Amino acid sequence: MRIQHLDKDTKKSLLEDLLRRSPSQYEEYEKGVNEILLQVKSRGDESLFAYTRKFDGAAIDASNVRVTEEEIEEAYSMVDEDFVEVIRRAIGNIRAYHEKQRQNSWFDSKPDGTMLGQKITPLRRVGVYVPGGKAAYPSSVLMNIIPAKTAGVDEIVMVTPPGTDGKAAPTTLVAANEAGADAIYKAGGAQAVAALAFGTESIPKVDKIVGPGNIYVALAKKAVYGHVSIDAVAGPSEILVIADETANPRYVAADLLSQAEHDELASAILLTTSRELAGKVSEETDRFLKELSRADIIRKSLDNYGYILVTDTMDEAIEAANEIASEHLEIQTADPYDVMMKIRNAGAIFIGEHSSEPLGDYFAGPNHVLPTNGTAKFFSPLSVDDFIKKSSIISYSRDALEKIHRDIEYFAESEGLTAHANSVKVRFEGGAGR
C-alpha cells in the first residue's frame, strides 16, 4: 500500500478521490435506469418479467414470481444446519440491539387544559432489496428485516434476483424466513425497485424501500424517492483505521483488506502517528495478498483507493477521520476510548484491537447498513427509526386557547394571513364556543 505523509494537499486529493465513487457521479447510467422505471410503472408485470428475462436470464411470470413455501423448504434442505444455527444466534443479537431503539408514543397533559404529544406509527408496508447473482448476502437480509419487524411494520416484502434457473439463493431464502419476511419475490435490478415503488399486478406498492444493490439499484432508489421513502443511496464500502505505535500491524492489515475485497471501488485507509507501523502494515498487506482468494479485486481496490497516511499527531489523525467520515472506523490505539470521544463522523465505530469490522457485519447486533461517501456527517445507520413515522398531537381546551388567542392572531396578521387569524378569532366572538 502507498504510504504518504498527511498534509493539506494530500487530504484534499484523498477526499476528491473518495467522492468520485459516489453513485451520484454515474449520470451515464441514469437514462437507462429511468427508462426501466417508466416502463415498469406504465406496463407493470409485462415489463418486470421482460427485464427479468433480459438481465437475469430467468423465465419468471405471474405464476412463479412469488417464492412458495415449497421453495423455502427446498432452500433449507440445501443449507447446512450449522449455518442455520449461526443465523439464529445472529438474529438474537441483532434483535436485542434494535429493541433498545424502540420508541413509544407520549402525551403531556397540563392542568391548564392543554395536551401535547407524539404518536409513533410503524410503516404499513416496506420493501427490502437483497442482492443476488454471483454473491448472496444473508447478513443483509437480517440487517434490513429485523429492525423493520422490531418497529412493528405490518408487511415486509422482499425482492431478490433469480438465477437463470428461476430460483433465489438458498441462503437468502433461509435468512429471510428466519428473520420474518412476509412475502419474497424473484425480481432484481432497477425493475424490482420500480415494482416496489409503483406496484405491479404481482408485487404490491410499498411505503419505503431499503437494502443495498449495484449502481442500477442505487440510482433507481434515488429516482423513486418521493414516490416512496428510501433508506439511502449507498456507495462502495469503506474502512478507516486510526492506529498508533501500540497497534498490531497484522491485525490492522487484515482489517483493511476485509473491506478492500468487496469490490474495486472499496476504500481502505490507515491513519497513523507511527511511520514504523505504516511500513509494517504495508508489508503485512503484501503477505496476505499471496493467500487471499479475492486478491485481484483487493489489489485494484488498494491501487485506486487504498492509503496509509502518516500524521504528526493523533489530533491530526482524528481531524482527518472526521473529514473523511468513513462508513466503518476502527480505533487501535493505547487509549481508544479517548479517541472515540473526539470522533464526530463515522457510520460505525469499532473500539480496540479485537473489535474487527466483520464483527459488526455479521454478529454483534448493531446494523451494518451504514452511511457512505462522507454522508456519515449527517446520516445514521439503519435503525428502528427508519421504519416508523411520527405524528404531532395537539389538544387545547377553550380556556387554554383563550389565554393565548390574541398572540396567535397577532402572529398570523403580521404574516398577512388573515384567514389564519380569523380561524382563532371566530371562537371568541360573542362568547361563541361555550
CSV table of C-alpha atoms in Angstrom, one decimal:
chain,number,residue,atom,x,y,z
A,1,MET,CA,0.0,0.0,0.0
A,2,ARG,CA,1.2,3.5,-0.7
A,3,ILE,CA,2.5,5.4,2.3
A,4,GLN,CA,2.2,9.2,2.4
A,5,HIS,CA,2.6,12.0,4.9
A,6,LEU,CA,-0.8,13.6,5.6
A,7,ASP,CA,-0.8,17.3,4.7
A,8,LYS,CA,-3.3,19.8,3.3
A,9,ASP,CA,-2.8,18.7,-0.3
A,10,THR,CA,-2.8,15.0,0.4
A,11,LYS,CA,-6.1,15.3,2.3
A,12,LYS,CA,-7.7,17.4,-0.5
A,13,SER,CA,-6.7,14.8,-3.1
A,14,LEU,CA,-7.9,12.0,-1.0
A,15,LEU,CA,-11.4,13.5,-0.4
A,16,GLU,CA,-11.8,14.2,-4.1
A,17,ASP,CA,-10.8,10.6,-4.9
A,18,LEU,CA,-13.3,9.2,-2.5
A,19,LEU,CA,-16.2,11.4,-3.6
A,20,ARG,CA,-15.7,10.1,-7.2
A,21,ARG,CA,-17.1,6.8,-6.1
A,22,SER,CA,-20.5,8.2,-5.2
A,23,PRO,CA,-23.5,6.8,-7.2
A,24,SER,CA,-24.3,10.5,-7.9
A,25,GLN,CA,-21.3,10.6,-10.2
A,26,TYR,CA,-22.7,8.0,-12.6
A,27,GLU,CA,-25.0,10.1,-14.7
A,28,GLU,CA,-24.4,8.0,-17.8
A,29,TYR,CA,-26.5,5.2,-16.2
A,30,GLU,CA,-29.4,7.4,-15.3
A,31,LYS,CA,-31.1,7.4,-18.7
A,32,GLY,CA,-31.3,3.7,-18.9
A,33,VAL,CA,-32.5,3.4,-15.3
A,34,ASN,CA,-35.2,6.0,-15.8
A,35,GLU,CA,-36.4,4.1,-18.9
A,36,ILE,CA,-36.8,0.9,-16.9
A,37,LEU,CA,-38.7,2.8,-14.2
A,38,LEU,CA,-41.0,4.3,-16.7
A,39,GLN,CA,-41.7,1.0,-18.4
A,40,VAL,CA,-42.5,-0.9,-15.2
A,41,LYS,CA,-44.6,2.0,-13.9
A,42,SER,CA,-46.7,2.0,-17.1
A,43,ARG,CA,-46.8,-1.7,-18.1
A,44,GLY,CA,-46.4,-3.4,-14.7
A,45,ASP,CA,-45.7,-7.2,-14.7
A,46,GLU,CA,-45.2,-7.2,-18.5
A,47,SER,CA,-42.1,-5.1,-18.3
A,48,LEU,CA,-41.0,-6.5,-15.0
A,49,PHE,CA,-40.9,-10.0,-16.4
A,50,ALA,CA,-39.4,-8.9,-19.7
A,51,TYR,CA,-36.5,-7.2,-17.9
A,52,THR,CA,-36.0,-10.2,-15.7
A,53,ARG,CA,-35.6,-12.4,-18.8
A,54,LYS,CA,-33.2,-9.8,-20.4
A,55,PHE,CA,-31.0,-9.2,-17.4
A,56,ASP,CA,-31.2,-12.3,-15.3
A,57,GLY,CA,-32.0,-14.9,-18.0
A,58,ALA,CA,-34.8,-16.3,-15.9
A,59,ALA,CA,-38.3,-17.2,-17.2
A,60,ILE,CA,-40.3,-15.5,-14.4
A,61,ASP,CA,-44.0,-14.8,-14.8
A,62,ALA,CA,-47.1,-14.2,-12.5
A,63,SER,CA,-47.3,-17.9,-11.7
A,64,ASN,CA,-43.8,-18.2,-10.2
A,65,VAL,CA,-42.6,-14.8,-9.3
A,66,ARG,CA,-43.5,-15.2,-5.6
A,67,VAL,CA,-41.4,-17.7,-3.6
A,68,THR,CA,-43.5,-20.6,-2.4
A,69,GLU,CA,-43.4,-22.5,0.9
A,70,GLU,CA,-42.1,-25.5,-1.1
A,71,GLU,CA,-39.2,-23.4,-2.4
A,72,ILE,CA,-38.3,-22.3,1.1
A,73,GLU,CA,-38.4,-25.9,2.4
A,74,GLU,CA,-36.1,-26.8,-0.5
A,75,ALA,CA,-33.7,-24.0,0.5
A,76,TYR,CA,-33.5,-25.4,4.0
A,77,SER,CA,-32.6,-28.8,2.6
A,78,MET,CA,-29.7,-27.2,0.6
A,79,VAL,CA,-28.2,-25.2,3.5
A,80,ASP,CA,-26.0,-26.7,6.3
A,81,GLU,CA,-27.7,-27.0,9.7
A,82,ASP,CA,-24.8,-25.3,11.3
A,83,PHE,CA,-25.4,-22.2,9.1
A,84,VAL,CA,-29.0,-22.0,10.2
A,85,GLU,CA,-27.9,-22.1,13.9
A,86,VAL,CA,-25.4,-19.3,13.3
A,87,ILE,CA,-28.2,-17.3,11.6
A,88,ARG,CA,-30.4,-17.8,14.6
A,89,ARG,CA,-27.7,-16.7,17.0
A,90,ALA,CA,-27.0,-13.6,14.9
A,91,ILE,CA,-30.8,-12.8,14.8
A,92,GLY,CA,-30.9,-12.9,18.6
A,93,ASN,CA,-28.1,-10.3,18.9
A,94,ILE,CA,-29.5,-8.1,16.2
A,95,ARG,CA,-33.0,-8.2,17.6
A,96,ALA,CA,-31.8,-7.4,21.1
A,97,TYR,CA,-29.8,-4.4,20.0
A,98,HIS,CA,-32.6,-3.0,17.9
A,99,GLU,CA,-35.3,-3.5,20.6
A,100,LYS,CA,-33.4,-0.9,22.6
A,101,GLN,CA,-34.1,1.6,19.8
A,102,ARG,CA,-37.9,1.3,20.0
A,103,GLN,CA,-39.8,4.5,20.8
A,104,ASN,CA,-43.2,4.9,22.5
A,105,SER,CA,-45.9,7.5,21.9
A,106,TRP,CA,-46.0,10.1,24.6
A,107,PHE,CA,-48.6,12.6,25.8
A,108,ASP,CA,-48.2,15.5,28.2
A,109,SER,CA,-51.4,16.9,29.8
A,110,LYS,CA,-51.3,20.0,31.9
A,111,PRO,CA,-53.9,21.5,34.4
A,112,ASP,CA,-54.4,24.5,32.1
A,113,GLY,CA,-56.3,22.3,29.5
A,114,THR,CA,-53.5,21.7,27.1
A,115,MET,CA,-52.3,18.3,25.9
A,116,LEU,CA,-49.4,17.8,23.6
A,117,GLY,CA,-47.8,14.6,22.4
A,118,GLN,CA,-46.2,12.5,19.7
A,119,LYS,CA,-47.8,9.4,18.2
A,120,ILE,CA,-45.5,6.7,16.9
A,121,THR,CA,-46.8,4.6,14.0
A,122,PRO,CA,-45.0,1.9,12.2
A,123,LEU,CA,-44.9,2.0,8.4
A,124,ARG,CA,-47.6,-0.3,6.8
A,125,ARG,CA,-45.6,-2.0,4.1
A,126,VAL,CA,-41.8,-2.0,3.5
A,127,GLY,CA,-39.8,-3.4,0.6
A,128,VAL,CA,-36.4,-4.9,1.2
A,129,TYR,CA,-34.0,-5.3,-1.7
A,130,VAL,CA,-31.4,-8.1,-1.4
A,131,PRO,CA,-28.7,-8.6,-4.0
A,132,GLY,CA,-28.4,-11.9,-5.8
A,133,GLY,CA,-26.3,-13.0,-8.8
A,134,LYS,CA,-22.8,-14.3,-8.1
A,135,ALA,CA,-22.9,-13.4,-4.4
A,136,ALA,CA,-25.6,-13.9,-1.8
A,137,TYR,CA,-25.6,-11.8,1.4
A,138,PRO,CA,-27.9,-13.3,4.1
A,139,SER,CA,-26.4,-10.9,6.6
A,140,SER,CA,-28.0,-8.0,4.6
A,141,VAL,CA,-31.3,-9.8,4.8
A,142,LEU,CA,-31.1,-9.9,8.6
A,143,MET,CA,-30.0,-6.3,8.9
A,144,ASN,CA,-32.8,-4.9,6.9
A,145,ILE,CA,-35.7,-7.1,8.0
A,146,ILE,CA,-35.1,-7.3,11.8
A,147,PRO,CA,-35.3,-3.5,12.5
A,148,ALA,CA,-38.5,-3.4,10.4
A,149,LYS,CA,-40.0,-6.3,12.4
A,150,THR,CA,-38.9,-4.7,15.6
A,151,ALA,CA,-40.5,-1.4,14.7
A,152,GLY,CA,-43.8,-3.2,14.1
A,153,VAL,CA,-44.1,-2.9,10.3
A,154,ASP,CA,-47.3,-4.7,9.1
A,155,GLU,CA,-45.9,-6.3,6.0
A,156,ILE,CA,-42.3,-6.8,4.8
A,157,VAL,CA,-41.9,-7.6,1.1
A,158,MET,CA,-38.5,-8.8,-0.1
A,159,VAL,CA,-37.2,-8.9,-3.6
A,160,THR,CA,-34.1,-10.7,-4.8
A,161,PRO,CA,-32.8,-11.5,-8.3
A,162,PRO,CA,-33.3,-15.1,-9.5
A,163,GLY,CA,-30.6,-17.2,-11.1
A,164,THR,CA,-31.0,-18.5,-14.6
A,165,ASP,CA,-32.8,-21.5,-13.2
A,166,GLY,CA,-35.6,-19.2,-11.8
A,167,LYS,CA,-34.6,-19.8,-8.2
A,168,ALA,CA,-33.4,-17.5,-5.5
A,169,ALA,CA,-30.2,-18.2,-3.5
A,170,PRO,CA,-31.0,-20.8,-0.7
A,171,THR,CA,-29.1,-18.9,2.0
A,172,THR,CA,-31.0,-15.7,1.2
A,173,LEU,CA,-34.3,-17.6,1.4
A,174,VAL,CA,-33.4,-19.2,4.7
A,175,ALA,CA,-32.3,-15.9,6.2
A,176,ALA,CA,-35.5,-14.2,5.0
A,177,ASN,CA,-37.7,-16.9,6.5
A,178,GLU,CA,-35.8,-16.8,9.8
A,179,ALA,CA,-35.9,-13.0,10.0
A,180,GLY,CA,-39.7,-12.9,9.3
A,181,ALA,CA,-40.2,-11.7,5.7
A,182,ASP,CA,-43.9,-11.8,4.8
A,183,ALA,CA,-43.5,-12.3,1.1
A,184,ILE,CA,-40.5,-12.9,-1.2
A,185,TYR,CA,-40.4,-12.1,-4.9
A,186,LYS,CA,-37.9,-13.2,-7.5
A,187,ALA,CA,-37.1,-9.8,-9.1
A,188,GLY,CA,-33.9,-7.7,-9.1
A,189,GLY,CA,-32.3,-4.6,-10.5
A,190,ALA,CA,-33.9,-1.3,-11.3
A,191,GLN,CA,-37.1,-3.2,-12.4
A,192,ALA,CA,-37.6,-4.6,-8.9
A,193,VAL,CA,-37.2,-1.2,-7.4
A,194,ALA,CA,-39.8,0.1,-9.8
A,195,ALA,CA,-42.2,-2.7,-8.9
A,196,LEU,CA,-41.9,-1.8,-5.2
A,197,ALA,CA,-42.2,1.9,-5.8
A,198,PHE,CA,-45.2,1.8,-8.1
A,199,GLY,CA,-46.7,-1.6,-7.7
A,200,THR,CA,-47.5,-4.2,-10.4
A,201,GLU,CA,-50.1,-6.8,-10.8
A,202,SER,CA,-47.9,-9.2,-8.8
A,203,ILE,CA,-45.9,-7.1,-6.5
A,204,PRO,CA,-47.6,-4.6,-4.1
A,205,LYS,CA,-46.5,-1.0,-3.8
A,206,VAL,CA,-44.6,-0.3,-0.6
A,207,ASP,CA,-44.1,2.8,1.5
A,208,LYS,CA,-40.3,2.6,1.8
A,209,ILE,CA,-37.5,0.7,0.1
A,210,VAL,CA,-34.4,-0.4,1.9
A,211,GLY,CA,-31.4,-2.5,1.1
A,212,PRO,CA,-28.1,-2.5,-0.9
A,213,GLY,CA,-27.6,-3.1,-4.6
A,214,ASN,CA,-25.5,-2.3,-7.6
A,215,ILE,CA,-25.3,1.1,-9.3
A,216,TYR,CA,-28.6,0.5,-11.1
A,217,VAL,CA,-30.4,-0.3,-7.9
A,218,ALA,CA,-28.8,2.7,-6.2
A,219,LEU,CA,-29.8,5.1,-9.0
A,220,ALA,CA,-33.3,3.6,-9.2
A,221,LYS,CA,-33.8,4.2,-5.5
A,222,LYS,CA,-32.6,7.7,-5.9
A,223,ALA,CA,-35.1,8.3,-8.7
A,224,VAL,CA,-38.2,6.9,-7.0
A,225,TYR,CA,-37.5,8.9,-3.8
A,226,GLY,CA,-40.7,11.0,-3.3
A,227,HIS,CA,-43.0,8.3,-4.6
A,228,VAL,CA,-41.7,6.2,-1.7
A,229,SER,CA,-39.2,6.7,1.1
A,230,ILE,CA,-35.8,5.1,0.8
A,231,ASP,CA,-33.0,4.4,3.4
A,232,ALA,CA,-30.1,6.0,1.5
A,233,VAL,CA,-28.2,5.9,-1.8
A,234,ALA,CA,-25.4,3.6,-0.8
A,235,GLY,CA,-21.9,3.9,-2.3
A,236,PRO,CA,-19.0,1.4,-2.2
A,237,SER,CA,-17.8,0.0,1.1
A,238,GLU,CA,-15.2,1.9,3.3
A,239,ILE,CA,-12.9,1.2,6.2
A,240,LEU,CA,-10.7,3.7,8.1
A,241,VAL,CA,-8.3,2.6,10.9
A,242,ILE,CA,-6.8,5.0,13.4
A,243,ALA,CA,-3.7,3.4,14.9
A,244,ASP,CA,-0.6,4.3,16.9
A,245,GLU,CA,2.6,2.6,17.7
A,246,THR,CA,0.9,0.1,20.1
A,247,ALA,CA,-1.3,-1.4,17.3
A,248,ASN,CA,-0.6,-4.9,15.9
A,249,PRO,CA,0.3,-4.4,12.2
A,250,ARG,CA,-1.0,-7.8,11.2
A,251,TYR,CA,-4.4,-7.1,12.7
A,252,VAL,CA,-4.5,-3.7,11.0
A,253,ALA,CA,-3.6,-5.1,7.6
A,254,ALA,CA,-6.2,-7.9,7.9
A,255,ASP,CA,-8.9,-5.4,8.8
A,256,LEU,CA,-8.1,-3.1,5.9
A,257,LEU,CA,-8.3,-6.0,3.5
A,258,SER,CA,-11.6,-7.1,4.9
A,259,GLN,CA,-13.3,-4.2,3.2
A,260,ALA,CA,-11.0,-3.9,0.1
A,261,GLU,CA,-12.2,-7.3,-1.0
A,262,HIS,CA,-15.8,-6.1,-1.6
A,263,ASP,CA,-15.1,-4.5,-5.0
A,264,GLU,CA,-12.6,-2.4,-6.9
A,265,LEU,CA,-14.3,0.8,-5.7
A,266,ALA,CA,-13.9,-0.1,-2.0
A,267,SER,CA,-11.8,2.2,0.1
A,268,ALA,CA,-9.3,1.1,2.9
A,269,ILE,CA,-7.4,3.8,4.7
A,270,LEU,CA,-5.0,3.8,7.7
A,271,LEU,CA,-4.3,6.9,9.6
A,272,THR,CA,-1.3,6.5,12.0
A,273,THR,CA,1.2,8.5,14.0
A,274,SER,CA,3.8,5.8,13.6
A,275,ARG,CA,5.8,5.6,10.4
A,276,GLU,CA,7.2,2.3,11.7
A,277,LEU,CA,3.7,0.9,12.0
A,278,ALA,CA,2.9,2.2,8.5
A,279,GLY,CA,5.8,0.2,7.0
A,280,LYS,CA,4.9,-3.0,8.8
A,281,VAL,CA,1.2,-2.8,7.8
A,282,SER,CA,2.2,-2.4,4.2
A,283,GLU,CA,4.4,-5.5,4.5
A,284,GLU,CA,1.7,-7.5,6.1
A,285,THR,CA,-0.7,-6.4,3.4
A,286,ASP,CA,1.6,-7.8,0.8
A,287,ARG,CA,1.9,-11.1,2.7
A,288,PHE,CA,-1.9,-11.5,3.0
A,289,LEU,CA,-2.4,-10.8,-0.8
A,290,LYS,CA,-0.4,-14.0,-1.5
A,291,GLU,CA,-3.0,-16.2,0.2
A,292,LEU,CA,-6.4,-14.4,0.0
A,293,SER,CA,-8.9,-15.7,-2.6
A,294,ARG,CA,-10.0,-12.3,-3.8
A,295,ALA,CA,-6.5,-10.9,-4.2
A,296,ASP,CA,-7.1,-9.5,-7.7
A,297,ILE,CA,-10.0,-7.4,-6.5
A,298,ILE,CA,-8.1,-6.3,-3.4
A,299,ARG,CA,-5.1,-5.1,-5.4
A,300,LYS,CA,-7.3,-3.0,-7.7
A,301,SER,CA,-9.1,-1.5,-4.7
A,302,LEU,CA,-5.9,-0.6,-2.9
A,303,ASP,CA,-4.3,0.8,-6.1
A,304,ASN,CA,-7.3,3.1,-6.5
A,305,TYR,CA,-8.5,3.9,-3.0
A,306,GLY,CA,-6.0,2.4,-0.5
A,307,TYR,CA,-3.9,4.8,1.6
A,308,ILE,CA,-1.6,4.6,4.6
A,309,LEU,CA,-1.3,8.2,5.9
A,310,VAL,CA,1.2,9.2,8.5
A,311,THR,CA,0.3,12.2,10.7
A,312,ASP,CA,2.4,14.2,13.1
A,313,THR,CA,-0.1,14.0,16.0
A,314,MET,CA,-3.2,11.9,17.0
A,315,ASP,CA,-5.3,15.1,16.8
A,316,GLU,CA,-4.4,15.5,13.1
A,317,ALA,CA,-5.4,11.8,12.5
A,318,ILE,CA,-8.8,12.4,14.3
A,319,GLU,CA,-9.4,15.6,12.3
A,320,ALA,CA,-8.8,13.8,9.1
A,321,ALA,CA,-11.0,10.9,10.1
A,322,ASN,CA,-13.8,13.4,10.8
A,323,GLU,CA,-13.4,14.9,7.4
A,324,ILE,CA,-13.4,11.5,5.6
A,325,ALA,CA,-16.5,10.4,7.7
A,326,SER,CA,-15.9,6.8,6.9
A,327,GLU,CA,-18.6,4.0,6.9
A,328,HIS,CA,-16.5,1.9,9.2
A,329,LEU,CA,-14.0,3.3,11.7
A,330,GLU,CA,-11.7,1.2,13.8
A,331,ILE,CA,-9.6,2.6,16.6
A,332,GLN,CA,-6.5,0.7,17.6
A,333,THR,CA,-4.6,3.0,19.9
A,334,ALA,CA,-3.3,3.0,23.5
A,335,ASP,CA,-6.4,4.8,24.7
A,336,PRO,CA,-9.1,4.1,22.1
A,337,TYR,CA,-12.0,5.5,24.2
A,338,ASP,CA,-10.3,8.9,24.4
A,339,VAL,CA,-10.0,8.9,20.6
A,340,MET,CA,-13.6,7.7,20.2
A,341,MET,CA,-14.9,10.6,22.2
A,342,LYS,CA,-13.4,13.0,19.7
A,343,ILE,CA,-14.9,11.3,16.7
A,344,ARG,CA,-17.9,13.2,15.2
A,345,ASN,CA,-18.4,11.5,11.9
A,346,ALA,CA,-18.5,7.7,11.4
A,347,GLY,CA,-21.1,5.1,10.5
A,348,ALA,CA,-19.9,2.5,13.0
A,349,ILE,CA,-17.0,2.8,15.4
A,350,PHE,CA,-15.1,-0.3,16.5
A,351,ILE,CA,-13.0,0.1,19.6
A,352,GLY,CA,-9.9,-1.9,20.4
A,353,GLU,CA,-7.8,-4.4,18.6
A,354,HIS,CA,-10.3,-7.3,19.0
A,355,SER,CA,-13.3,-5.4,17.6
A,356,SER,CA,-12.6,-6.1,13.9
A,357,GLU,CA,-15.1,-4.8,11.3
A,358,PRO,CA,-16.6,-8.2,10.4
A,359,LEU,CA,-17.9,-8.4,14.0
A,360,GLY,CA,-20.4,-5.7,13.0
A,361,ASP,CA,-21.1,-7.1,9.6
A,362,TYR,CA,-22.4,-10.3,10.9
A,363,PHE,CA,-23.0,-10.9,14.5
A,364,ALA,CA,-22.6,-8.2,17.2
A,365,GLY,CA,-26.0,-6.7,16.8
A,366,PRO,CA,-25.7,-3.0,15.5
A,367,ASN,CA,-26.8,-2.6,12.0
A,368,HIS,CA,-24.3,-2.9,9.1
A,369,VAL,CA,-26.3,-0.7,6.7
A,370,LEU,CA,-24.2,2.4,7.2
A,371,PRO,CA,-23.7,5.9,5.6
A,372,THR,CA,-21.0,6.0,2.9
A,373,ASN,CA,-19.2,8.6,0.8
A,374,GLY,CA,-18.9,11.1,3.6
A,375,THR,CA,-22.6,11.1,4.4
A,376,ALA,CA,-21.8,9.9,8.0
A,377,LYS,CA,-21.5,13.7,8.6
A,378,PHE,CA,-25.3,13.9,8.5
A,379,PHE,CA,-26.8,10.3,8.2
A,380,SER,CA,-27.0,7.5,10.7
A,381,PRO,CA,-27.0,3.7,10.5
A,382,LEU,CA,-30.3,1.9,9.5
A,383,SER,CA,-32.4,1.6,12.7
A,384,VAL,CA,-35.9,1.1,14.0
A,385,ASP,CA,-36.4,4.8,13.5
A,386,ASP,CA,-36.3,4.2,9.7
A,387,PHE,CA,-39.5,2.1,9.9
A,388,ILE,CA,-41.7,4.4,11.9
A,389,LYS,CA,-43.3,7.8,11.4
A,390,LYS,CA,-44.3,10.4,14.0
A,391,SER,CA,-47.4,12.4,14.3
A,392,SER,CA,-47.7,15.5,16.5
A,393,ILE,CA,-50.7,15.6,18.9
A,394,ILE,CA,-52.2,19.0,19.9
A,395,SER,CA,-55.3,19.5,22.0
A,396,TYR,CA,-56.4,22.8,23.7
A,397,SER,CA,-59.5,23.5,25.8
A,398,ARG,CA,-61.4,26.7,25.2
A,399,ASP,CA,-59.9,28.2,28.4
A,400,ALA,CA,-56.4,27.3,27.3
A,401,LEU,CA,-56.9,28.8,23.9
A,402,GLU,CA,-58.5,32.0,25.3
A,403,LYS,CA,-55.3,32.8,27.2
A,404,ILE,CA,-53.2,33.0,24.1
A,405,HIS,CA,-55.5,33.6,21.2
A,406,ARG,CA,-54.5,37.2,20.7
A,407,ASP,CA,-50.9,36.1,20.4
A,408,ILE,CA,-51.8,33.7,17.6
A,409,GLU,CA,-53.9,36.3,15.8
A,410,TYR,CA,-51.2,38.9,16.1
A,411,PHE,CA,-48.6,36.5,14.7
A,412,ALA,CA,-50.9,35.4,11.8
A,413,GLU,CA,-51.8,39.0,10.9
A,414,SER,CA,-48.1,40.0,10.9
A,415,GLU,CA,-47.6,37.5,8.1
A,416,GLY,CA,-50.6,38.8,6.2
A,417,LEU,CA,-52.5,35.6,6.7
A,418,THR,CA,-55.8,37.0,7.9
A,419,ALA,CA,-57.7,33.7,7.4
A,420,HIS,CA,-55.3,32.1,9.9
A,421,ALA,CA,-56.1,34.8,12.4
A,422,ASN,CA,-59.8,34.5,11.7
A,423,SER,CA,-59.8,30.8,12.4
A,424,VAL,CA,-58.9,31.5,16.0
A,425,LYS,CA,-60.8,34.8,16.4
A,426,VAL,CA,-64.2,33.3,15.5
A,427,ARG,CA,-64.1,31.1,18.5
A,428,PHE,CA,-64.3,34.2,20.8
A,429,GLU,CA,-67.0,36.2,19.0
A,430,GLY,CA,-69.8,37.0,21.4
A,431,GLY,CA,-69.0,34.1,23.7
A,432,ALA,CA,-69.0,31.5,20.9
A,433,GLY,CA,-67.9,28.1,21.7
A,434,ARG,CA,-69.1,28.0,25.3
